[in-house]
mmCIF file of C-alpha atoms in Angstrom:
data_model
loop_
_atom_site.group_PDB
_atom_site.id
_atom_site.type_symbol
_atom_site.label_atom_id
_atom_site.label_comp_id
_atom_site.label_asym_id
_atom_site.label_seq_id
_atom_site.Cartn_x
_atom_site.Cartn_y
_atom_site.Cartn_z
ATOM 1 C CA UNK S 9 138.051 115.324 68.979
ATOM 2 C CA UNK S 10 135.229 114.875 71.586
ATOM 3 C CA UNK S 11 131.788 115.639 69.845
ATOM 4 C CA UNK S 12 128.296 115.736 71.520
ATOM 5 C CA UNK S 13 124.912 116.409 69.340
ATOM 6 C CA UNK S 14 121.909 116.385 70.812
ATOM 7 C CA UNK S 15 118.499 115.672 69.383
ATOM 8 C CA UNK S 16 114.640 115.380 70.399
ATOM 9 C CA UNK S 17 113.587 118.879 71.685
ATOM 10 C CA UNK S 18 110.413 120.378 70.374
ATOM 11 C CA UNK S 19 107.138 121.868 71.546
ATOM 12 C CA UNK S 20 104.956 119.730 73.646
ATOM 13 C CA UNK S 21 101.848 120.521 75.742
ATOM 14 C CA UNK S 22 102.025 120.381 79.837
ATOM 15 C CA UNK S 23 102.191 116.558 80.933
ATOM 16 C CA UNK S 24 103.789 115.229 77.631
ATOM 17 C CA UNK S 25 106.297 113.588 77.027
ATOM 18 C CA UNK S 26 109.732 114.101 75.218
ATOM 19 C CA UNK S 27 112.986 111.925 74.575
ATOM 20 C CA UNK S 28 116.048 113.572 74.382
ATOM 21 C CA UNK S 29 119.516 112.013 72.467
ATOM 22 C CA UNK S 30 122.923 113.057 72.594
ATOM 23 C CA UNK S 31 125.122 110.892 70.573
ATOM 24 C CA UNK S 32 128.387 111.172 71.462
ATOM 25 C CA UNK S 33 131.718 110.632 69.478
ATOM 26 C CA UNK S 34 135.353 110.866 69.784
ATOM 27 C CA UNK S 35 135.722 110.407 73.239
ATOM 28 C CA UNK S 36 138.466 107.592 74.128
ATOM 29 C CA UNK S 37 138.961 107.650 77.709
ATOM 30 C CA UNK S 38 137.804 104.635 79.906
ATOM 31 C CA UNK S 39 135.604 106.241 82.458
ATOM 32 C CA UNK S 40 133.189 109.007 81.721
ATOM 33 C CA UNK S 41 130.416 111.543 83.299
ATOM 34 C CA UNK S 42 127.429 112.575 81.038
ATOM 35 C CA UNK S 43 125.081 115.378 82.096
ATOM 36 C CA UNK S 44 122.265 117.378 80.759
ATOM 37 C CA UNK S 45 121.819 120.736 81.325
ATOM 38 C CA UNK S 46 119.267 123.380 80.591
ATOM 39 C CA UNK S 47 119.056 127.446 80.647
ATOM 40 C CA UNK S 48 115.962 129.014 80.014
ATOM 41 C CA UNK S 49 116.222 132.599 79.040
ATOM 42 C CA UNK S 50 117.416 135.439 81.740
ATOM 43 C CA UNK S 51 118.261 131.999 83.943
ATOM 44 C CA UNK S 52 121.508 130.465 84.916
ATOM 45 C CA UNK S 53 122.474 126.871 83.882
ATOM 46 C CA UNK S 54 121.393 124.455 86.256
ATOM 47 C CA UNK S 55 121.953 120.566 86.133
ATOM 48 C CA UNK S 56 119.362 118.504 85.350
ATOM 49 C CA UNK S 57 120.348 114.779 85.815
ATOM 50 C CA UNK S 58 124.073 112.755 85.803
ATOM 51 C CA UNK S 59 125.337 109.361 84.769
ATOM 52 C CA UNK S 60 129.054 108.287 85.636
ATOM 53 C CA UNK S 61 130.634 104.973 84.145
ATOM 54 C CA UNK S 62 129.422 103.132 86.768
ATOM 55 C CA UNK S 63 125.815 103.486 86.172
ATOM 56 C CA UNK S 64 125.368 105.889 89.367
ATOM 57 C CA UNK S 65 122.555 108.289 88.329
ATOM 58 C CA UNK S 66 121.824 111.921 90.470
ATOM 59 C CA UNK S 67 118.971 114.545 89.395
ATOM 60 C CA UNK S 68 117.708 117.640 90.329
ATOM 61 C CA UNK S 69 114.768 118.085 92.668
ATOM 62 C CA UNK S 70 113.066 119.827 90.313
ATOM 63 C CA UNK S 71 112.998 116.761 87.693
ATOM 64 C CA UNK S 72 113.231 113.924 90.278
ATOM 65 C CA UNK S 73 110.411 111.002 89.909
ATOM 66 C CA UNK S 74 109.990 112.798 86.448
ATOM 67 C CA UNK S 75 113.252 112.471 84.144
ATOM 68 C CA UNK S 76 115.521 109.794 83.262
ATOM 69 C CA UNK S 77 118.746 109.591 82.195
ATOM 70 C CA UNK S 78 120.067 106.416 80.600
ATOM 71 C CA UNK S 79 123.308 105.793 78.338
ATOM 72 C CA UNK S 80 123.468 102.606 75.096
ATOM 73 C CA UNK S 81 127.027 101.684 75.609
ATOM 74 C CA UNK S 82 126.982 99.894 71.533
ATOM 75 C CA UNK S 83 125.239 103.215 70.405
ATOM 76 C CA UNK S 84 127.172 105.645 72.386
ATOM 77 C CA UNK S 85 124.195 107.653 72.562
ATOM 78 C CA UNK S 86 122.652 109.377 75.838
ATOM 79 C CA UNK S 87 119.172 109.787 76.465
ATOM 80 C CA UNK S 88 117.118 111.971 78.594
ATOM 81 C CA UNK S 89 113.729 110.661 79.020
ATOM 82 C CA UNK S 90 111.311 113.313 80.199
ATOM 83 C CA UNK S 91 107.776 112.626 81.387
ATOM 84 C CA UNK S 92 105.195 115.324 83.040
ATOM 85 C CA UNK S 93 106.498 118.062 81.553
ATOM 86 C CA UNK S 94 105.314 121.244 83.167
ATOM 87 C CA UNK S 95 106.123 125.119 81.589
ATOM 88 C CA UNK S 96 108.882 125.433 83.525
ATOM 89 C CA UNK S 97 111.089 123.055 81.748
ATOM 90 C CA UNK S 98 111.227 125.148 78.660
ATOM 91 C CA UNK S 99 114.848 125.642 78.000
ATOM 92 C CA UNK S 100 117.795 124.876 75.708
ATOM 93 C CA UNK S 101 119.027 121.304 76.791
ATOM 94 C CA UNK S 102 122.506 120.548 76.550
ATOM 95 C CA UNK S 103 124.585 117.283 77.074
ATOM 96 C CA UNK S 104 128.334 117.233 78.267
ATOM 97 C CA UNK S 105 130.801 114.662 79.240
ATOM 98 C CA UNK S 106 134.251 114.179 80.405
ATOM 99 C CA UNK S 107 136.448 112.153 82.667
ATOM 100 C CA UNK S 108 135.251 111.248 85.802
ATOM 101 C CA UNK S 109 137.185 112.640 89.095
ATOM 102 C CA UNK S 110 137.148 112.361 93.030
ATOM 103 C CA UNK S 111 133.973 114.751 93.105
ATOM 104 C CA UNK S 112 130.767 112.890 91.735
ATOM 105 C CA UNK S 113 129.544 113.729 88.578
ATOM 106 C CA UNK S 114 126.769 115.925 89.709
ATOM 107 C CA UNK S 115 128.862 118.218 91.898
ATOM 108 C CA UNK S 116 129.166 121.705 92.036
ATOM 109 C CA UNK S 117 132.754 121.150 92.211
ATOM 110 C CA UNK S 118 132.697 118.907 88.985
ATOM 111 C CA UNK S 119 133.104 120.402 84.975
ATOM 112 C CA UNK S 120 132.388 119.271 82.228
ATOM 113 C CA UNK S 121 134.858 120.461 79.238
ATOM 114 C CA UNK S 122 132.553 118.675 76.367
ATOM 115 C CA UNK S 123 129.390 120.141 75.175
ATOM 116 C CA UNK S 124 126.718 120.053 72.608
ATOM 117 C CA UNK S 125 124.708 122.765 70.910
ATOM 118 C CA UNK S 126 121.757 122.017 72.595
ATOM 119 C CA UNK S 127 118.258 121.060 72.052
ATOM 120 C CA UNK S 128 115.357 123.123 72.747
ATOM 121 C CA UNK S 129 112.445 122.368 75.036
ATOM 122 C CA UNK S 130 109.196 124.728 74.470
ATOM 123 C CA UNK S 131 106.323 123.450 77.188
ATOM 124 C CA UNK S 132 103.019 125.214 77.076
ATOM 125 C CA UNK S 133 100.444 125.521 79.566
#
């Protein structure tokens, strides 16, 4: 059984820093795609940054230059380094994986059938 928990949210003023972790178990296949997500209240989910098994990474505009995903391989842990943080990152952050496919990782077209519970982000101005 494929299980994600994340860990690292909290409250943090605008242009901190926080360092998400989503250690991941259970999950047996050779090739992968990890995401994190976020939904703020009232707001639809919206991807946030992508890593496949090949170490090809895509983000949102909105967190570009800012964020960075990164996966340990011996921990099987994936991070989400975020730096800058404005008010408008508060959310719930989840991470998901699952096998990769012919669509990239961060495509509309692409799911993701393996979730956390999610971690949340509170930024204040």
């Amino acid at each position: 059984q494929v299980q994600l928990v994340e860990s690292g949210g909290g409250s943090v003023q605008a242009g901190g820093s926080l360092r998400l972790s989503c250690v991941i178990s259970g999950y047996t296949y050779g090739g992968y795609c990890l995401g994190w997500f976020r939904q703020a209240p009232g707001k639809e989910r919206e991807g946030v940054a992508h890593i496949d098994s090949d170490g090809r990474t895509t983000y949102a505009d909105s967190v570009n230059g800012r964020f960075t995903i990164a996966k340990d391989n011996v921990n099987n842990t994936l991070y989400l380094q975020m730096n800058s943080l404005k008010p408008e990152d508060t959310a719930m952050y989840y991470c998901a994986t699952d096998q990769p496919s012919i669509v990239s990782c961060g495509s509309s077209l692409y799911t993701y059938n393996y979730w956390g519970q999610g971690t949340q982000v509170t930024v204040s101005s």
